[in-house]
Coordinates of C-alpha atoms in Angstrom, one line a residue:
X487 CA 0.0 0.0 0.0
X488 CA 2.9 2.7 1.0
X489 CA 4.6 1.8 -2.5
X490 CA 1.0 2.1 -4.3
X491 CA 0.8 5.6 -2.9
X492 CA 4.2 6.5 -3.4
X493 CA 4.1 5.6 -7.0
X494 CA 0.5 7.8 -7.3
X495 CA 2.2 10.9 -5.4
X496 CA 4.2 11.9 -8.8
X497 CA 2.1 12.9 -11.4
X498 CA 3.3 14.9 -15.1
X499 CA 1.4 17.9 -15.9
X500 CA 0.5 16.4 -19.5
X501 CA -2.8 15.2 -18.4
X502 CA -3.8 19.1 -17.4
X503 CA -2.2 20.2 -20.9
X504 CA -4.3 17.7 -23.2
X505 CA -7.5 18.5 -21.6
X506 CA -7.0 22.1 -22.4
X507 CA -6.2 21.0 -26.4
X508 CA -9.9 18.5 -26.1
X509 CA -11.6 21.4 -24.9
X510 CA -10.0 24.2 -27.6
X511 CA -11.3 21.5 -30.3
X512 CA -14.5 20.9 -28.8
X513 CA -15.0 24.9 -28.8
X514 CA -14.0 25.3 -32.5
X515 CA -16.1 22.3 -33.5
X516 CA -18.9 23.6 -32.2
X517 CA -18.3 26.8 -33.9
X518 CA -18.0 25.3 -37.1
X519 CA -21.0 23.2 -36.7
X520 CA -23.1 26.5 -35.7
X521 CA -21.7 28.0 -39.0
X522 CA -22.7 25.0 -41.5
X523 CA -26.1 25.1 -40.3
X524 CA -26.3 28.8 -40.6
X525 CA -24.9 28.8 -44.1
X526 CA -27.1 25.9 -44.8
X527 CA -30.0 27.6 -43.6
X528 CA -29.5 31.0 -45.7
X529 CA -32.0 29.2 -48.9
X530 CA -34.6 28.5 -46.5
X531 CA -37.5 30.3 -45.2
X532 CA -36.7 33.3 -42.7
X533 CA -37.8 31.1 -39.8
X534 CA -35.5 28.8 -40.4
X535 CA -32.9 32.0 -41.4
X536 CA -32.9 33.0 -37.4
X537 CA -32.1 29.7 -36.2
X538 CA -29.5 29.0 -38.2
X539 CA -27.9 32.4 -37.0
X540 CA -28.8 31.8 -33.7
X541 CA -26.7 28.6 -33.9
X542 CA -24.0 30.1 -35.7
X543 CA -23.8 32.8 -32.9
X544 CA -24.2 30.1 -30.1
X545 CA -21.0 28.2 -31.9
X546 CA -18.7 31.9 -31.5
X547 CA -19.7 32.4 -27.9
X548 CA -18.5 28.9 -27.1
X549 CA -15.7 29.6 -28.8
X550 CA -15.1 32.3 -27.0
X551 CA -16.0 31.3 -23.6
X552 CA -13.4 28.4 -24.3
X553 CA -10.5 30.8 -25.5
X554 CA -11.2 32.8 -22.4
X555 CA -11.0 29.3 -20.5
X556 CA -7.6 28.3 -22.3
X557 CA -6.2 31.6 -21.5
X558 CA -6.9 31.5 -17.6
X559 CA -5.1 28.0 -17.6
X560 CA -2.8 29.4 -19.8
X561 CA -2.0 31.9 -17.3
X562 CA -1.7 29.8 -14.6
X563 CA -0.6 26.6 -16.5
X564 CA 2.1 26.3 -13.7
X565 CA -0.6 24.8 -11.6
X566 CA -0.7 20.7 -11.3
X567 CA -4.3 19.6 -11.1
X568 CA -4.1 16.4 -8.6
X569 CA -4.4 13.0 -9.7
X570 CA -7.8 10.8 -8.4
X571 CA -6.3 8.3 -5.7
X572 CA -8.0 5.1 -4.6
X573 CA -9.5 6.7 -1.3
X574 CA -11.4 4.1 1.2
X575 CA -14.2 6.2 2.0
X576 CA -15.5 7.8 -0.5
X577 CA -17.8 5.5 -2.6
X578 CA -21.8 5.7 -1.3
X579 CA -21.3 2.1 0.7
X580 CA -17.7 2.9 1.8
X581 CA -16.7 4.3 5.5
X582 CA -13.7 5.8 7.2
X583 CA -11.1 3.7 8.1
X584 CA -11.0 4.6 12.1
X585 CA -7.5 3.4 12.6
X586 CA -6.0 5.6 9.4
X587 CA -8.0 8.5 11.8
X588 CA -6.2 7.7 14.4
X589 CA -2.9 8.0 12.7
X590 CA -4.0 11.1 11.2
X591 CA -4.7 12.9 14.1
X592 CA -1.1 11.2 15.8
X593 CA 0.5 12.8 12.7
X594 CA -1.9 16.5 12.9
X595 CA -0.7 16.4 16.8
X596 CA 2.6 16.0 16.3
X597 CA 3.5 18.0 13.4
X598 CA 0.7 20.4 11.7
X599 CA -0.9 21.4 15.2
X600 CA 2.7 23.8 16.0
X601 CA 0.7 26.3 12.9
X602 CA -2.6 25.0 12.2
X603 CA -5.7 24.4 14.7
X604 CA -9.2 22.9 14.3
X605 CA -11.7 25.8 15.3
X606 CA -14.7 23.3 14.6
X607 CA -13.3 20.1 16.2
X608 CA -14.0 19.1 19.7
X609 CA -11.9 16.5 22.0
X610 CA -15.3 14.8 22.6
X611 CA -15.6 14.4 19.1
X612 CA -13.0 11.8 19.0
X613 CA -14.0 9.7 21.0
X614 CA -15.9 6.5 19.6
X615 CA -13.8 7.2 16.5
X616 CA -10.5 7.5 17.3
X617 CA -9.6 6.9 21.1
X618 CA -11.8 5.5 24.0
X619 CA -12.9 8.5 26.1
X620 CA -10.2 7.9 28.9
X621 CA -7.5 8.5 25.9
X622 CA -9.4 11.3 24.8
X623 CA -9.3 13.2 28.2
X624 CA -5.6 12.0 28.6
X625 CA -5.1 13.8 25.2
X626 CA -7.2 17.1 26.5
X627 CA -5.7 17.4 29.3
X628 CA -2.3 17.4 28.1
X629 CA -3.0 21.2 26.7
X630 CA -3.0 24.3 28.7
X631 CA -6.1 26.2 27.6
X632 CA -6.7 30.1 28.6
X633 CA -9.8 30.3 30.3
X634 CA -11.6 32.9 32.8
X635 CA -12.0 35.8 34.0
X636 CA -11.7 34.1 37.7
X637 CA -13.1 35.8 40.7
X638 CA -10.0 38.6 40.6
X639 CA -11.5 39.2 36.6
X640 CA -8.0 37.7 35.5
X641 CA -7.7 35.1 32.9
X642 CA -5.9 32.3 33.8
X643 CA -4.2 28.6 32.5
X644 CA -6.1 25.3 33.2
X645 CA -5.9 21.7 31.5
X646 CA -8.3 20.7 28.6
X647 CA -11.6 19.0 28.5
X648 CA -13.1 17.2 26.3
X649 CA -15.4 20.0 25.6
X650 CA -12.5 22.3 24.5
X651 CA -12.0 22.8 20.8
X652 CA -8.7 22.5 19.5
X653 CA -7.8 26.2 18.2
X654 CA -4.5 27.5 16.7
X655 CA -1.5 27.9 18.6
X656 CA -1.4 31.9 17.8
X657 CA -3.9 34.1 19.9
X658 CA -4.4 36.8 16.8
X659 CA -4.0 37.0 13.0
X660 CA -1.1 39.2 13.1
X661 CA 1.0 36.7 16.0
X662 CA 0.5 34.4 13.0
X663 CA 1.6 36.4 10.5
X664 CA 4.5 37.2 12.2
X665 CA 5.5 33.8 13.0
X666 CA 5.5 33.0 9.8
X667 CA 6.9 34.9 7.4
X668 CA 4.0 36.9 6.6
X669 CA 1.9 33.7 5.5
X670 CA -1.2 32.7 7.6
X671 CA -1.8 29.4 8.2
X672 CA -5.5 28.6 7.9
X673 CA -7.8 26.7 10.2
X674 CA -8.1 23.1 8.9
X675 CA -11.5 22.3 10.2
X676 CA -12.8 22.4 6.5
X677 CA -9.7 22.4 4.8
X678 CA -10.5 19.5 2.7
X679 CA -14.5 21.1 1.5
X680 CA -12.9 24.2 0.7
X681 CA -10.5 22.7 -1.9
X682 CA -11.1 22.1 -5.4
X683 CA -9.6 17.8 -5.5
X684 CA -10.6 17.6 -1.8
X685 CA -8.3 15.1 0.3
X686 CA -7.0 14.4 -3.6
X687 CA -5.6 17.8 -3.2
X688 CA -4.4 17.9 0.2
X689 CA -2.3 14.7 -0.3
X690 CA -0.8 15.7 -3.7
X691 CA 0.6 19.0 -1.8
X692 CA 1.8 17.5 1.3
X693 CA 3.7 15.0 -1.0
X694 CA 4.5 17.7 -4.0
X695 CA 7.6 19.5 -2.8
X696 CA 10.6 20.2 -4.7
X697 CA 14.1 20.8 -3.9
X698 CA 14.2 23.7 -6.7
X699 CA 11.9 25.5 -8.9
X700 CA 11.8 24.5 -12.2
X701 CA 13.8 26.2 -14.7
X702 CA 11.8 29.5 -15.8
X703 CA 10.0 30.2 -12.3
X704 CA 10.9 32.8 -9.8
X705 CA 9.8 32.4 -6.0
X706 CA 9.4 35.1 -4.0
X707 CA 11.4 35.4 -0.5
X708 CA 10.6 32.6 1.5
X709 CA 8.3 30.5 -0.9
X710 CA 8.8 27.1 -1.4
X711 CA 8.1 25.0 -4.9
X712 CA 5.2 23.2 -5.5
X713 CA 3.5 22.8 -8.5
X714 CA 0.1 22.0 -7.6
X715 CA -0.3 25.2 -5.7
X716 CA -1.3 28.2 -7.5
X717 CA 1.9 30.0 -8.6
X718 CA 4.3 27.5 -7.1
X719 CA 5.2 29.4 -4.8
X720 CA 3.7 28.0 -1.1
X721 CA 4.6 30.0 2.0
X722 CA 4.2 26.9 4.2
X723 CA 7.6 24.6 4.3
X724 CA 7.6 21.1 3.6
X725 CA 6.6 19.2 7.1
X726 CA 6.5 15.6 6.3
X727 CA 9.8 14.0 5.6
X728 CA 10.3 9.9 6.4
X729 CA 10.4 9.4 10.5
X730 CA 8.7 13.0 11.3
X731 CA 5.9 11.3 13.6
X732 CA 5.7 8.0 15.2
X733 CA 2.8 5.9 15.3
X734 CA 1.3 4.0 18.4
X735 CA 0.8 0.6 16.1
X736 CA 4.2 0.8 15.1
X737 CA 3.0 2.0 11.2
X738 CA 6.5 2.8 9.2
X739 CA 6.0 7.0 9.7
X740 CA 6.8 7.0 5.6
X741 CA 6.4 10.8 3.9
X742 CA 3.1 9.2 2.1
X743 CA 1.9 6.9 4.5
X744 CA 1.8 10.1 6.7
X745 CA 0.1 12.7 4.1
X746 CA -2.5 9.8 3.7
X747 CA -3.3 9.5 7.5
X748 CA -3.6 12.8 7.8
X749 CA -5.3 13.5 4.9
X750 CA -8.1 10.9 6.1
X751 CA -8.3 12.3 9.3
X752 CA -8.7 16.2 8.1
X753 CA -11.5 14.5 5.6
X754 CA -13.1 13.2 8.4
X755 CA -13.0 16.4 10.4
X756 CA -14.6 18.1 7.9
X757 CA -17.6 15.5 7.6
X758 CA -17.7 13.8 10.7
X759 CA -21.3 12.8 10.2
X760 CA -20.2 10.8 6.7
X761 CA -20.6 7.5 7.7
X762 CA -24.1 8.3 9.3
X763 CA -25.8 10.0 6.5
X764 CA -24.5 6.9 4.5
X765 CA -25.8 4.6 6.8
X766 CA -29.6 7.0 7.0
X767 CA -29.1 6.9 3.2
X768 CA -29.0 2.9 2.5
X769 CA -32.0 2.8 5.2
X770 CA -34.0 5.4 3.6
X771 CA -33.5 3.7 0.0
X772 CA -34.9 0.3 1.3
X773 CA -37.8 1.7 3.1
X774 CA -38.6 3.7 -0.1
X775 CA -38.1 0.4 -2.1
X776 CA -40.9 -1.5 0.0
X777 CA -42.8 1.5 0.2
X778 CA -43.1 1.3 -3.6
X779 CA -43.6 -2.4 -4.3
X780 CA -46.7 -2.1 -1.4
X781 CA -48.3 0.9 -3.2
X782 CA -47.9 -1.0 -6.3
X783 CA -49.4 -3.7 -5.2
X784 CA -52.3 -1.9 -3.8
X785 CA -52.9 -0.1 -6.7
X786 CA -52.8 -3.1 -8.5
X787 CA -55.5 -4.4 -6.7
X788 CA -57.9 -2.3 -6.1
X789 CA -57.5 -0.9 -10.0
X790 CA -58.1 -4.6 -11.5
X791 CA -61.4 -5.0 -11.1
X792 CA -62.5 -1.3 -12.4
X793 CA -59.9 -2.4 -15.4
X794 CA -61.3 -5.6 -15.7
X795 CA -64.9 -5.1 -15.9
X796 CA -66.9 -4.9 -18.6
X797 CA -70.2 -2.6 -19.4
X798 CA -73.0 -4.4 -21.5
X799 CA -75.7 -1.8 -23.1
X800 CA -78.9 -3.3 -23.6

């Protein structure tokens, strides 16, 4: 499996380049099209006159809008558009895989939670999922959290509870800009919604790093390469390298094995009710299913004997 993903974690940019060329053809055949019925047209009656015109003009403007199409790729034709990798939970039977959670969350703790937090994620929330509620606590209670004012009106330090939420290590914006080189790490709660490729995306940039920018680009001060973010030219350092976490089951902390963990678990974060609405889903299709063979068979029968009767006129 870690070889599988390794081998899917490289991908060439001439799959984004040919799809570009399919729709530029598409466009102009359509445009031609639109003008052989239009010329074709110009004997008939007027009727017939408008729509050929109508098609003809229809053909330009999807010409047009797929120009203007090529040209935004064009101008951004640095981009990689992620490949599609064999996720375990995302067919409309399939469900998370609990332990891969687990190692996520191991890998956010250990490694993405020093920039990033999860405004909408509570420590309850993993429990059931991830950990038993005793681990969970152990877990919350291992972070100091600000809370207050006491009875002086001061704020003050305390341990975590389950009902905490796990926010970002800066207190402000500007804290987070500073610590960071002027880049702002966002909140990952719905990291993986908000992304065009969804946890196809995520994985392709934590595993998408280069040593040096291709020949041609230009990266601003303190930007590192990766082509399948917009530019290139990604504030946020590489953080997963071979060994960078360690796993409770003894998993081989691999550079892929680790973007995928944590790649499931921010998937899960963002739709922690999945495997629920899956599960209401497949119920609510078989109760609709009987549903509809009993009202068929009701209207069968109570319908075959108006059907089947005959009126004699004497």
């Amino acid at each position: 499996t870690q070889s599988t993903w390794g081998r899917l974690s490289s991908f060439s940019s001439e799959t984004m380049f040919a799809a570009r060329q399919s729709v530029a053809r598409a466009a102009m055949a359509a445009a031609r099209v639109g003008g052989r019925r239009a010329a074709s047209s110009a004997p008939a009656a007027r009727s017939t006159s408008v729509v050929g015109d109508a098609l003809g003009l229809a053909g330009c403007a999807v010409a047009g809008v797929a120009i203007a199409a090529s040209g935004s790729v064009s101008a951004s034709a640095d981009v990689l558009h992620p490949p599609t990798y064999p996720w375990s939970h995302t067919g409309w039977f399939d469900k998370f895989d609990h332990a891969a959670i687990r190692r996520g969350h191991q890998v956010f703790q250990q490694v993405c939670s020093s920039c990033h937090g999860l405004e909408r994620l509570a420590y309850r929330n993993l429990v059931g999922v991830a950990y038993t509620e005793e681990e969970a606590k152990a877990i919350a209670a291992a972070v100091q959290v600000e809370d207050g004012p006491n009875d002086a009106g001061e704020m003050f330090m305390r341990p975590g509870k389950l009902s905490d939420y796990i926010h970002s290590p800066y207190k402000n914006e500007q804290k987070a800009r500073a610590a960071n080189n002027g880049a702002l790490p966002p909140d990952l709660s719905l990291i993986v919604k908000a992304r065009h490729g969804g946890p196809d995306y995520i994985f392709a940039l934590l595993t998408g790093y280069l040593d040096e920018p291709p020949a041609g680009v230009e990266l601003g001060a303190n930007m590192h390469a990766n082509p399948y973010f917009p530019g290139m030219g990604i504030g946020m350092a590489r953080a997963l390298y071979d060994g960078g976490a360690t796993y409770e089951d003894g998993t081989p902390a691999t550079t892929s094995q680790m973007a995928k963990d944590v790649t499931v678990f921010l998937a899960w974060v963002a739709e922690p009710e999945a495997d629920e609405r899956k599960r209401m889903g497949v119920k609510a299709l078989v109760t609709l299913g009987l549903l509809a063979g009993a009202t068929f068979y009701w209207k069968r029968l109570k319908w075959s004997l108006l059907k089947s009767r005959h009126i004699l006129r004497k």
